[in-house]
XYZ file of C-alpha atoms in Angstrom:
757
model
C 47.168 92.468 81.128
C 48.385 95.347 83.274
C 47.519 97.789 80.511
C 43.996 96.482 80.156
C 43.554 96.611 83.931
C 44.833 100.181 84.079
C 42.497 101.234 81.295
C 39.502 99.654 83.041
C 40.429 101.394 86.281
C 40.821 104.742 84.495
C 37.425 104.529 82.846
C 35.779 103.452 86.076
C 37.388 106.332 87.912
C 36.225 108.966 85.431
C 32.706 107.505 85.359
C 32.482 107.466 89.143
C 33.427 111.147 89.378
C 31.064 112.231 86.631
C 33.702 113.017 84.023
C 33.139 112.264 80.369
C 33.208 108.526 79.787
C 36.175 107.349 77.792
C 38.549 110.219 78.557
C 41.976 109.812 80.068
C 41.494 110.942 83.698
C 44.722 112.891 83.525
C 43.048 115.168 80.987
C 39.575 115.669 82.478
C 40.388 119.282 83.376
C 40.125 120.174 79.708
C 36.500 119.033 79.492
C 33.659 121.532 79.265
C 32.034 120.143 82.423
C 34.570 119.881 85.223
C 33.769 117.615 88.165
C 37.238 117.145 89.597
C 39.633 119.832 90.764
C 43.177 120.200 89.501
C 44.860 120.428 92.874
C 48.337 120.314 91.291
C 49.715 122.306 88.344
C 50.929 119.286 86.338
C 48.834 116.517 84.691
C 47.324 114.250 87.327
C 44.131 112.595 88.450
C 42.842 115.622 90.333
C 40.633 115.414 93.391
C 36.839 115.054 93.589
C 35.286 118.363 94.608
C 33.886 116.819 97.809
C 37.463 116.334 99.059
C 38.885 119.780 98.227
C 39.167 122.071 101.299
C 38.652 125.342 99.426
C 35.947 127.379 97.713
C 37.035 126.552 94.166
C 35.131 128.234 91.308
C 34.730 126.430 87.983
C 33.759 127.775 84.560
C 33.502 126.024 81.205
C 33.782 126.957 77.549
C 29.999 127.001 77.221
C 29.821 129.833 79.790
C 32.509 131.809 77.947
C 31.061 131.155 74.490
C 27.579 132.194 75.500
C 28.657 135.597 76.811
C 31.436 136.285 74.268
C 33.589 138.492 76.507
C 36.404 140.539 75.034
C 38.877 138.589 77.157
C 39.048 136.379 80.244
C 39.254 139.277 82.714
C 35.932 140.642 81.460
C 34.319 137.220 81.863
C 35.642 136.728 85.405
C 34.614 140.251 86.398
C 31.019 139.415 85.446
C 30.860 135.903 86.878
C 33.416 135.090 89.588
C 33.209 135.784 93.305
C 35.765 138.142 94.901
C 36.990 139.229 91.442
C 37.259 142.837 90.332
C 38.979 144.616 87.456
C 40.506 148.044 86.952
C 41.180 150.067 83.802
C 44.366 151.786 84.893
C 46.116 150.924 81.613
C 43.345 152.535 79.572
C 43.007 149.623 77.145
C 40.230 146.977 77.278
C 42.706 144.135 76.677
C 44.938 145.217 79.580
C 42.720 145.209 82.644
C 44.117 144.703 86.113
C 42.483 141.728 87.818
C 42.154 141.408 91.586
C 41.048 138.297 93.474
C 40.486 138.474 97.222
C 42.496 141.699 97.199
C 45.501 140.240 95.313
C 46.559 141.292 91.838
C 47.279 139.592 88.529
C 48.102 142.546 86.313
C 49.853 143.333 83.005
C 51.311 146.505 84.544
C 55.011 146.227 85.363
C 55.588 146.978 89.016
C 52.196 145.877 90.301
C 52.825 143.589 93.308
C 51.509 140.279 91.986
C 49.721 137.840 94.283
C 48.006 135.379 91.904
C 49.732 132.591 89.984
C 48.279 131.863 86.534
C 48.710 128.612 84.576
C 47.963 127.562 81.000
C 47.809 123.768 80.725
C 50.082 123.441 83.745
C 52.662 126.049 82.663
C 53.008 129.111 84.859
C 52.456 132.128 82.581
C 53.336 134.901 85.024
C 56.102 136.440 82.931
C 59.651 135.937 84.171
C 60.226 139.704 84.103
C 58.030 141.287 86.762
C 55.644 138.305 87.230
C 53.024 140.216 85.199
C 50.126 138.484 83.410
C 49.367 139.511 79.836
C 45.683 138.697 79.358
C 45.686 139.630 75.667
C 47.809 136.700 74.449
C 45.365 133.726 74.403
C 42.186 133.670 72.246
C 39.113 132.990 74.433
C 37.878 130.400 71.907
C 40.817 128.174 72.877
C 39.786 127.922 76.540
C 38.019 124.741 77.592
C 37.732 125.373 81.323
C 38.851 127.718 84.083
C 39.510 126.882 87.717
C 39.914 129.632 90.305
C 41.580 128.067 93.336
C 41.659 130.358 96.401
C 44.105 130.662 99.251
C 47.857 130.315 99.661
C 47.938 126.830 98.141
C 51.686 126.092 98.278
C 51.580 123.419 95.565
C 51.091 126.087 92.878
C 54.357 127.753 93.794
C 55.490 131.359 93.759
C 52.990 134.235 93.795
C 50.182 132.047 95.140
C 49.410 134.426 97.979
C 45.695 134.832 97.343
C 45.014 132.075 94.845
C 45.810 130.346 91.562
C 44.035 130.579 88.221
C 44.307 127.459 86.039
C 43.339 127.636 82.347
C 42.881 124.444 80.324
C 42.719 124.552 76.539
C 40.588 122.584 74.101
C 41.591 119.477 72.175
C 40.155 118.044 68.977
C 39.024 114.836 70.667
C 36.845 116.797 73.080
C 35.713 119.520 70.663
C 35.230 118.012 67.184
C 33.925 120.209 64.409
C 34.486 123.860 63.648
C 33.055 127.321 63.319
C 33.643 130.698 61.730
C 32.329 133.975 63.090
C 32.527 137.699 62.357
C 31.186 140.640 64.333
C 31.351 144.401 64.536
C 29.834 147.440 66.171
C 30.622 150.283 68.538
C 33.998 152.043 68.665
C 34.844 150.711 65.213
C 35.406 147.226 66.594
C 35.678 144.447 63.982
C 36.428 140.845 64.904
C 36.806 137.562 63.058
C 37.536 134.177 64.626
C 37.559 130.489 63.939
C 38.062 127.147 65.616
C 38.313 123.642 64.277
C 39.108 120.303 65.853
C 38.918 116.615 65.146
C 40.400 113.197 65.805
C 41.441 110.232 63.750
C 42.341 106.961 65.403
C 44.641 107.920 68.291
C 45.566 111.371 66.981
C 43.647 114.598 67.520
C 44.106 118.242 66.564
C 42.631 121.620 67.407
C 43.166 125.119 66.031
C 41.673 128.469 67.077
C 42.491 132.045 66.211
C 41.112 135.542 65.995
C 41.748 138.963 64.515
C 40.404 142.159 66.043
C 40.628 145.836 65.264
C 39.190 148.380 67.672
C 39.279 152.158 67.386
C 38.748 152.524 71.126
C 35.927 154.294 72.949
C 38.222 157.131 74.030
C 40.729 159.236 72.156
C 44.061 157.599 71.442
C 43.281 154.030 72.604
C 42.881 151.805 69.519
C 43.811 148.110 69.582
C 44.948 145.576 67.014
C 44.948 141.924 68.089
C 46.158 138.810 66.229
C 46.186 135.468 68.094
C 46.538 131.809 67.156
C 46.418 128.628 69.243
C 47.057 125.098 68.002
C 47.286 121.691 69.640
C 48.072 118.183 68.422
C 47.691 115.117 70.613
C 48.130 111.374 70.834
C 46.287 109.137 73.266
C 45.704 105.484 73.937
C 44.386 103.507 76.895
C 47.233 104.462 79.214
C 48.967 107.468 77.669
C 48.131 111.007 76.660
C 50.532 113.466 75.005
C 49.804 116.993 73.732
C 51.947 119.546 71.941
C 50.576 123.105 71.750
C 51.639 126.458 70.368
C 50.344 129.935 71.191
C 51.204 132.909 68.976
C 50.235 136.550 69.406
C 51.073 139.889 67.786
C 49.149 142.718 69.473
C 49.401 146.508 69.451
C 47.520 148.173 72.290
C 47.211 151.922 72.828
C 46.255 153.129 76.283
C 44.977 156.323 77.824
C 46.200 157.470 81.194
C 43.963 158.172 84.144
C 42.269 161.580 84.128
C 42.211 164.298 86.796
C 38.945 164.349 88.675
C 38.265 167.867 87.362
C 38.328 166.511 83.789
C 35.690 163.812 84.196
C 33.173 165.971 82.340
C 35.122 165.065 79.160
C 36.029 161.412 79.809
C 37.056 160.511 76.241
C 40.137 162.714 76.099
C 43.706 161.608 76.797
C 45.799 163.197 79.530
C 48.956 162.775 77.435
C 49.826 160.512 74.544
C 51.202 158.375 72.960
C 51.148 155.334 75.250
C 51.636 152.122 73.276
C 52.373 148.494 74.119
C 53.369 145.992 71.431
C 53.143 142.426 72.744
C 54.511 139.495 70.760
C 54.511 135.882 71.910
C 55.700 132.485 70.696
C 54.906 129.805 73.291
C 55.430 126.071 72.760
C 54.448 123.531 75.419
C 54.330 119.767 75.655
C 52.562 117.792 78.360
C 51.870 114.139 78.850
C 50.806 111.427 81.246
C 51.146 107.648 81.369
C 49.839 104.978 83.709
C 52.749 102.957 85.079
C 50.384 100.524 86.778
C 46.792 100.293 87.929
C 47.519 102.831 90.697
C 50.419 104.936 89.439
C 50.295 107.818 86.970
C 53.358 109.720 85.763
C 52.814 113.195 84.287
C 55.014 115.990 83.138
C 55.481 119.005 80.931
C 58.127 121.161 79.319
C 57.898 124.511 77.568
C 59.697 127.349 75.833
C 58.302 130.899 75.833
C 59.565 133.922 73.886
C 57.875 137.157 74.879
C 58.737 140.603 73.546
C 57.309 143.961 74.522
C 57.990 147.371 73.030
C 56.591 150.280 74.996
C 56.397 153.997 74.284
C 55.004 156.247 77.009
C 54.588 160.007 77.193
C 55.356 161.598 80.538
C 55.523 165.007 82.147
C 59.066 166.172 82.864
C 58.932 166.508 86.629
C 62.165 168.540 86.580
C 60.884 171.176 84.147
C 62.383 174.559 85.033
C 65.007 173.052 87.336
C 68.731 173.183 86.507
C 70.068 170.277 84.498
C 72.462 168.347 86.803
C 75.150 168.284 84.097
C 74.856 171.710 82.420
C 73.194 173.801 85.116
C 70.843 175.253 82.495
C 67.115 175.211 83.413
C 65.339 172.352 81.693
C 62.852 173.622 79.119
C 61.427 170.345 77.798
C 57.903 169.972 79.158
C 57.741 166.227 78.518
C 59.691 163.094 77.781
C 58.958 160.179 75.516
C 60.222 157.042 77.220
C 60.860 153.994 75.064
C 61.534 150.579 76.567
C 61.993 147.064 75.246
C 61.645 143.674 76.936
C 63.098 140.615 75.234
C 62.344 137.580 77.391
C 63.121 133.911 76.930
C 61.782 131.477 79.496
C 61.726 127.715 79.683
C 61.044 124.986 82.175
C 59.924 121.475 82.906
C 58.078 119.524 85.550
C 57.528 115.945 86.605
C 54.800 114.528 88.823
C 53.932 111.072 90.168
C 50.450 110.184 91.428
C 49.957 107.046 93.533
C 46.632 105.661 94.681
C 46.257 103.028 97.354
C 44.395 101.956 100.451
C 46.692 101.865 103.492
C 44.910 100.359 106.486
C 41.863 100.016 104.257
C 41.554 103.796 103.748
C 41.512 105.263 100.240
C 44.584 107.448 99.731
C 46.067 109.504 96.914
C 49.659 110.724 97.143
C 51.195 113.165 94.665
C 54.836 114.231 94.515
C 56.343 116.563 91.956
C 59.195 118.836 90.988
C 59.436 121.817 88.668
C 62.128 124.118 87.388
C 61.570 127.435 85.629
C 64.161 129.735 84.109
C 63.971 133.112 82.451
C 66.499 135.401 80.796
C 65.394 138.945 80.010
C 67.044 141.886 78.332
C 65.588 145.269 79.236
C 66.534 148.535 77.564
C 65.119 152.018 78.052
C 65.788 155.322 76.385
C 64.351 158.805 76.866
C 63.681 161.639 74.439
C 63.045 165.282 75.294
C 59.634 166.458 74.114
C 57.180 169.344 74.142
C 53.410 169.133 74.501
C 51.304 170.016 71.488
C 47.899 171.641 71.570
C 46.240 168.262 72.163
C 48.790 167.307 74.875
C 50.640 164.963 72.541
C 54.315 164.633 73.450
C 56.236 165.780 70.351
C 59.816 164.576 70.431
C 62.708 166.974 69.961
C 66.050 165.311 69.491
C 67.313 161.765 69.719
C 66.483 159.045 72.200
C 69.208 158.879 74.834
C 69.960 155.456 76.403
C 69.086 155.288 80.069
C 69.077 151.613 81.019
C 70.476 148.398 79.545
C 70.229 145.436 81.901
C 69.848 141.678 81.827
C 67.976 139.686 84.456
C 68.018 135.982 85.181
C 65.357 134.075 87.119
C 65.911 130.541 88.367
C 62.999 128.908 90.247
C 62.970 125.425 91.752
C 60.033 123.745 93.436
C 59.535 120.382 95.185
C 56.033 119.544 96.392
C 53.669 116.854 97.637
C 49.947 116.436 98.312
C 48.393 113.568 100.248
C 44.615 113.085 100.360
C 43.481 110.443 102.860
C 39.886 109.264 103.386
C 39.645 108.747 107.118
C 36.200 107.196 106.630
C 33.211 107.678 104.345
C 32.609 111.207 105.635
C 36.015 112.618 106.644
C 38.978 113.469 104.377
C 42.372 114.797 105.458
C 44.667 116.690 103.070
C 48.325 117.427 103.767
C 50.531 119.360 101.331
C 53.782 121.235 101.175
C 56.243 122.801 98.777
C 59.836 123.942 98.977
C 60.544 126.968 96.785
C 63.905 128.404 95.903
C 64.194 131.532 93.776
C 67.403 133.113 92.560
C 67.262 136.483 90.798
C 70.310 138.008 89.151
C 70.625 141.424 87.568
C 73.503 142.806 85.548
C 74.295 146.089 83.843
C 75.150 145.808 80.135
C 75.821 149.500 79.540
C 78.982 149.704 81.616
C 77.612 152.857 83.246
C 75.757 151.411 86.245
C 77.869 148.708 87.913
C 75.817 149.162 91.081
C 73.000 147.334 89.330
C 74.926 144.054 89.382
C 73.344 141.946 92.084
C 72.204 138.466 92.990
C 69.461 137.646 95.485
C 68.167 134.266 96.659
C 64.937 133.466 98.477
C 63.771 130.105 99.778
C 61.103 128.658 102.031
C 59.064 125.531 102.757
C 55.326 126.250 102.790
C 52.886 123.750 104.375
C 49.121 123.252 104.065
C 46.515 121.134 105.850
C 42.802 120.717 105.213
C 39.881 118.690 106.540
C 36.612 117.884 104.738
C 33.460 116.551 106.357
C 30.747 115.187 104.052
C 27.766 114.153 106.204
C 25.703 113.472 103.069
C 26.182 113.474 99.290
C 24.436 116.861 99.183
C 26.645 118.643 101.749
C 30.387 119.313 102.074
C 32.044 121.286 104.869
C 35.742 122.049 105.184
C 38.465 123.975 106.972
C 42.057 124.609 105.876
C 45.323 126.366 106.657
C 47.992 127.142 104.040
C 51.131 129.197 103.534
C 52.642 130.771 100.416
C 55.623 132.832 99.310
C 56.431 135.550 96.811
C 59.950 136.592 95.882
C 60.529 140.234 94.916
C 60.722 140.743 91.154
C 63.707 142.439 89.444
C 61.579 145.570 88.995
C 60.959 145.720 92.741
C 64.513 144.906 93.769
C 65.905 147.791 91.714
C 63.258 150.354 92.620
C 63.225 150.282 96.413
C 64.856 153.583 97.371
C 62.585 156.361 98.671
C 65.287 158.878 97.802
C 65.342 157.894 94.131
C 61.839 157.001 92.939
C 61.388 155.080 89.694
C 59.162 155.935 86.781
C 57.722 152.568 85.833
C 58.472 150.641 83.742
C 61.560 152.823 83.451
C 64.791 153.438 85.321
C 66.629 150.772 87.262
C 68.609 151.827 90.324
C 70.901 150.216 92.845
C 68.575 150.061 95.826
C 68.220 148.502 99.291
C 67.228 144.820 99.283
C 63.645 143.699 99.787
C 62.478 140.730 101.829
C 60.289 137.922 100.511
C 56.555 138.052 101.218
C 55.000 135.220 103.248
C 51.252 134.584 103.341
C 49.195 132.541 105.789
C 45.577 131.706 104.960
C 42.817 130.103 106.996
C 39.516 129.254 105.331
C 36.311 127.518 106.350
C 33.201 126.918 104.326
C 30.472 124.682 103.047
C 28.809 123.854 99.748
C 25.920 121.700 98.773
C 22.944 120.929 96.601
C 19.238 121.305 97.214
C 17.300 119.061 94.912
C 18.412 118.650 91.327
C 18.441 122.309 90.293
C 19.941 124.339 93.172
C 23.542 124.552 94.348
C 25.076 126.878 96.927
C 28.372 127.687 98.633
C 29.624 129.829 101.503
C 33.173 130.555 102.650
C 35.025 132.751 105.116
C 38.767 133.374 104.921
C 41.641 135.418 106.266
C 45.063 135.881 104.680
C 47.840 137.560 106.676
C 51.009 138.702 104.934
C 54.381 139.337 106.514
C 56.700 141.836 104.798
C 54.133 142.713 102.168
C 55.513 144.772 99.272
C 53.603 147.852 98.119
C 54.340 150.439 95.445
C 54.426 153.853 97.103
C 53.517 156.491 94.523
C 55.280 159.873 94.509
C 55.007 161.039 90.901
C 53.748 163.914 88.859
C 50.384 163.618 87.102
C 49.222 160.140 86.254
C 52.738 158.754 85.938
C 53.420 155.721 88.122
C 56.458 157.256 89.786
C 57.508 155.945 93.176
C 59.296 153.081 94.867
C 58.689 149.687 96.434
C 59.045 148.925 100.099
C 58.232 146.216 102.604
C 55.380 147.666 104.645
C 55.155 145.041 107.361
C 51.944 143.135 107.910
C 48.792 143.359 105.810
C 45.552 141.398 105.894
C 42.806 140.334 103.481
C 39.725 138.732 104.953
C 36.190 138.236 103.806
C 33.198 136.093 103.006
C 31.892 134.604 99.769
C 28.302 133.527 99.151
C 27.001 131.963 95.945
C 23.922 130.161 94.670
C 22.773 128.764 91.349
C 19.118 128.008 90.618
C 17.536 126.540 87.503
C 13.833 127.275 87.004
C 12.846 125.380 83.865
C 14.375 127.490 81.048
C 15.769 130.194 83.356
C 19.111 129.849 85.175
C 20.169 132.325 87.862
C 23.653 132.624 89.348
C 24.070 134.939 92.341
C 27.357 135.843 94.000
C 28.174 138.188 96.875
C 31.604 138.833 98.337
C 33.024 141.056 101.046
C 36.769 141.723 100.971
C 38.457 143.477 103.847
C 41.991 144.590 102.896
C 43.953 146.534 105.481
C 47.424 147.422 106.646
C 48.368 145.885 109.999
C 51.621 147.770 110.664
C 52.550 151.415 111.057
C 54.852 152.818 108.381
C 55.825 156.109 106.750
C 54.962 156.563 103.070
C 55.829 159.306 100.618
C 52.657 160.749 99.067
C 53.131 164.465 98.382
C 49.808 164.768 96.527
C 47.857 163.544 99.543
C 46.150 166.509 101.200
C 47.083 165.154 104.641
C 50.827 164.891 103.833
C 53.279 166.807 106.013
C 55.748 169.409 104.789
C 58.057 166.672 103.535
C 55.290 165.013 101.514
C 54.998 162.059 103.906
C 51.961 160.345 105.381
C 51.722 157.927 108.291
C 49.815 154.711 107.643
C 48.295 153.049 110.709
C 46.980 149.542 111.379
C 43.412 149.316 110.154
C 43.827 151.715 107.223
C 42.388 150.134 104.078
C 44.604 149.109 101.180
C 43.768 151.244 98.114
C 42.210 149.882 94.951
C 40.082 147.147 96.542
C 36.283 147.571 96.772
C 34.945 146.077 99.993
C 31.720 144.624 98.561
C 30.547 143.221 95.258
C 27.343 141.610 94.054
C 26.905 139.753 90.775
C 23.817 138.303 89.136
C 23.873 136.318 85.912
C 20.596 135.284 84.274
C 20.299 132.991 81.238
C 16.972 132.293 79.544
C 16.398 129.774 76.769
C 13.399 130.658 74.602
C 11.519 128.852 71.847
C 12.481 129.113 68.180
C 16.206 128.944 68.911
C 16.443 132.114 71.011
C 18.495 132.560 74.166
C 19.185 135.757 76.105
C 21.356 136.579 79.083
C 22.147 139.481 81.377
C 24.964 140.221 83.815
C 24.486 142.675 86.674
C 27.658 143.753 88.518
C 27.747 146.022 91.578
C 30.998 147.147 93.219
C 31.385 149.387 96.269
C 33.733 152.346 96.678
C 37.526 152.156 96.944
C 40.439 154.345 98.000
C 42.894 155.791 95.492
C 46.510 154.657 95.345
C 48.537 157.234 97.236
C 45.800 157.462 99.877
C 47.124 154.601 101.982
C 46.196 156.499 105.157
C 42.600 157.004 103.869
C 42.725 160.702 104.749
C 43.001 162.532 101.440
C 40.302 165.167 100.973
C 39.166 163.649 97.655
C 37.786 160.658 99.561
C 36.862 157.387 97.954
C 36.178 156.560 94.329
C 32.399 155.981 94.203
C 30.953 152.519 93.703
C 29.095 151.589 90.544
C 26.562 149.223 88.985
C 26.735 148.007 85.381
C 24.407 145.808 83.314
C 25.544 143.841 80.233
C 23.206 141.806 78.008
C 23.710 139.220 75.279
C 21.468 137.244 72.934
C 21.705 134.412 70.409
C 19.308 133.270 67.697
C 19.775 129.941 65.927
C 18.313 130.810 62.521
C 19.229 127.436 61.019
C 20.929 124.260 62.108
C 24.406 125.645 61.379
C 23.819 129.404 61.523
C 23.571 131.688 64.506
C 23.205 135.433 64.955
C 24.491 136.897 68.219
C 24.556 140.322 69.821
C 25.988 141.905 72.978
C 25.485 145.241 74.703
C 27.873 146.349 77.414
C 26.948 148.998 79.995
C 23.327 148.859 78.847
C 22.240 151.967 80.760
C 25.377 153.944 79.788
C 26.437 154.500 83.377
C 29.404 156.805 84.016
C 31.767 155.135 86.486
C 35.410 154.805 87.486
C 37.136 151.633 88.678
C 40.699 152.749 89.499
C 42.317 155.886 90.945
C 45.701 157.294 91.904
C 46.706 160.574 93.551
C 48.713 162.791 91.225
C 49.441 166.349 90.171
C 47.731 167.986 87.202
C 50.190 170.204 85.305
C 47.743 171.168 82.535
C 46.212 174.178 84.243
C 46.727 176.633 81.392
C 44.070 177.812 78.910
C 42.128 174.913 77.334
C 43.954 172.478 79.600
C 47.385 173.155 78.171
C 50.745 173.000 79.953
C 50.351 175.798 82.456
C 53.552 177.340 83.762
C 55.972 179.533 81.873
C 58.830 178.698 84.248
C 58.797 175.756 86.613
C 55.953 173.438 87.400
C 52.805 174.686 89.080
C 50.862 171.438 89.539
C 47.491 171.026 91.215
C 47.118 167.932 93.405
C 44.130 165.863 92.327
C 42.739 162.378 92.296
C 43.259 160.791 88.876
C 40.665 158.192 87.837
C 40.313 155.495 85.199
C 36.934 155.807 83.486
C 34.903 152.744 82.562
C 33.759 152.306 78.962
C 30.381 153.779 77.929
C 27.593 151.782 76.301
C 28.663 149.679 73.352
C 26.757 147.292 71.072
C 28.001 144.589 68.720
C 26.338 142.063 66.421
C 27.769 139.080 64.597
C 27.079 135.849 62.762
C 28.478 132.375 63.379
C 28.578 129.388 61.052
C 29.235 125.930 62.494
C 30.328 123.740 59.624
C 30.435 120.358 61.316
C 27.929 118.436 63.424
C 28.906 117.247 66.860
C 30.569 120.503 67.837
C 30.288 121.186 71.560
C 28.834 124.643 72.130
């Protein structure tokens, strides 16, 4: 009887909130139309949007499938508020993503401020907290939730927000499809998906293969990805087991000196290669214990391996070798590194619903533990530059670093959502985080690397929602978050011994944890049946923020990490969606103010305002580099007769300062803003057949979206290595160039009816 009662309550709950009838409410976040917000990382009932005190952004598989982006970062860059991307890695599958001025990047050493989850598992890698966007096929994504602020429930790195990805299941996406496409830059892609259900079992499988010659010299890509899920569900239980596999080889091109932007396709130096391999197994489940109690949990194992080869200028060329005293005559080095990471974890969460004093209340309590063991090795080879600036090795690779790191994270959290009356809702939340990071030298040559650091903190949050009518929600909130320094940062924090990322570990001064405090207020609503809108204002203050202070030659990310005191991100977000018969318009504007709030000394010898020691003084109010202040996005979708549909995305971003110009005084000034238009179209030529096409950068605009101050050493004839003895570099601003116009066309065959497109 209790089971039947729980099932009736579950169905009534999902129907009342607009979710798909008949689905387990603990799994509604995987549906293509999301009407509740996953306010916790583990399986739960979620919270109706009217009661969430934040400007959450939601996107479904239909949005992604219609636009067919190369990866999730490209989709979010076109469609999400306060999101921007940078091409510092020089590969389209390895963009840096920034949200409200905080990063989620695949580049080791980037201070990360966004936590990213796949079906409740935190996928910020254990080594460096980086996010590898190339590992999950877009066809496997059912929905995306972008949750802003320092929400403590999502744990470490949630300084500016959390990004939650939910994957498809066969019960929700029955049927299948095959598609192939090709076009500019030699890109060829093939993908499939198929799902179904029988009785209480369901299954889903998606995968893709891609080969891309790259729009520039020396940046081809090869991508192979597979995602599978099997599930069991009944009236009170839901269990899923998933696997994600990837084997990708991605070549990048470094940023170019500003004086070279007349030939944007060339490489500064090469090779620069990342090989990413992943095997990721996760299980999650939920079960109703009674009419008002839901128990959820997950566990996972993740094996991630990266092999990297990077070509770099020898900054000590012409100087005496410290061991032999002979002047160094190798112009370059080839640096080879390897990451072998194993991570695992589990979580448990209990959701209780009740009505104390006659007021509807939902209480959630949970715990999670995450562990990671990583082996990192690095070796260097002397090299000379060829005529095309390729680094040609001479001699053997010499071991430089062999370390092991261990991460142990523990989290205990709660969320309580209380309806004070029909219009007012109060939310209280908190999480205790404890992080322990150990590092040990395996070579026997660097015992100073052996260290152990622990960081802990309790982070609270409070929010209030006022809903004067079903068409209007207002809210205000305050939240705190924490980020522990990564092993990369802890061992590269000495200004006297800068690191060449991702290379070289050193015994350095300790860093302090970063603490964020966010206040946000906003409103959202609906006008009639076809217009929705939202507005939000926020401010996030960080104590002991960690920044990477660049000091290197050329485009190499050489430098060190340091706590720079207080920083601030504040801004506004405006959005509206209007449907006019067959035309849908989505408009988004955001302003992001990102500034330093403390005075500190930074090493930046390539900054034209640096003193004789290569130092600059950063003052309160100076803008943080790499963050455009303003962005505007317009997405238009038009459904036409005879099975046609067309869409266009218009993205405008304002100027930004280059990394290394933290004092905003370098003579090169800002990187100019840009505007880019992308278009897409689909034509249903038969019931099961569809032709699709996309054009990126329709008007072939030349633009840059990332910059760093460096020193150009190729000042000889035809841009060859210039000096005969010693370096004679020219300080310049190095920029990452956006891709030129590209066009692709493909065909899709859907071989089962009932597929959700």
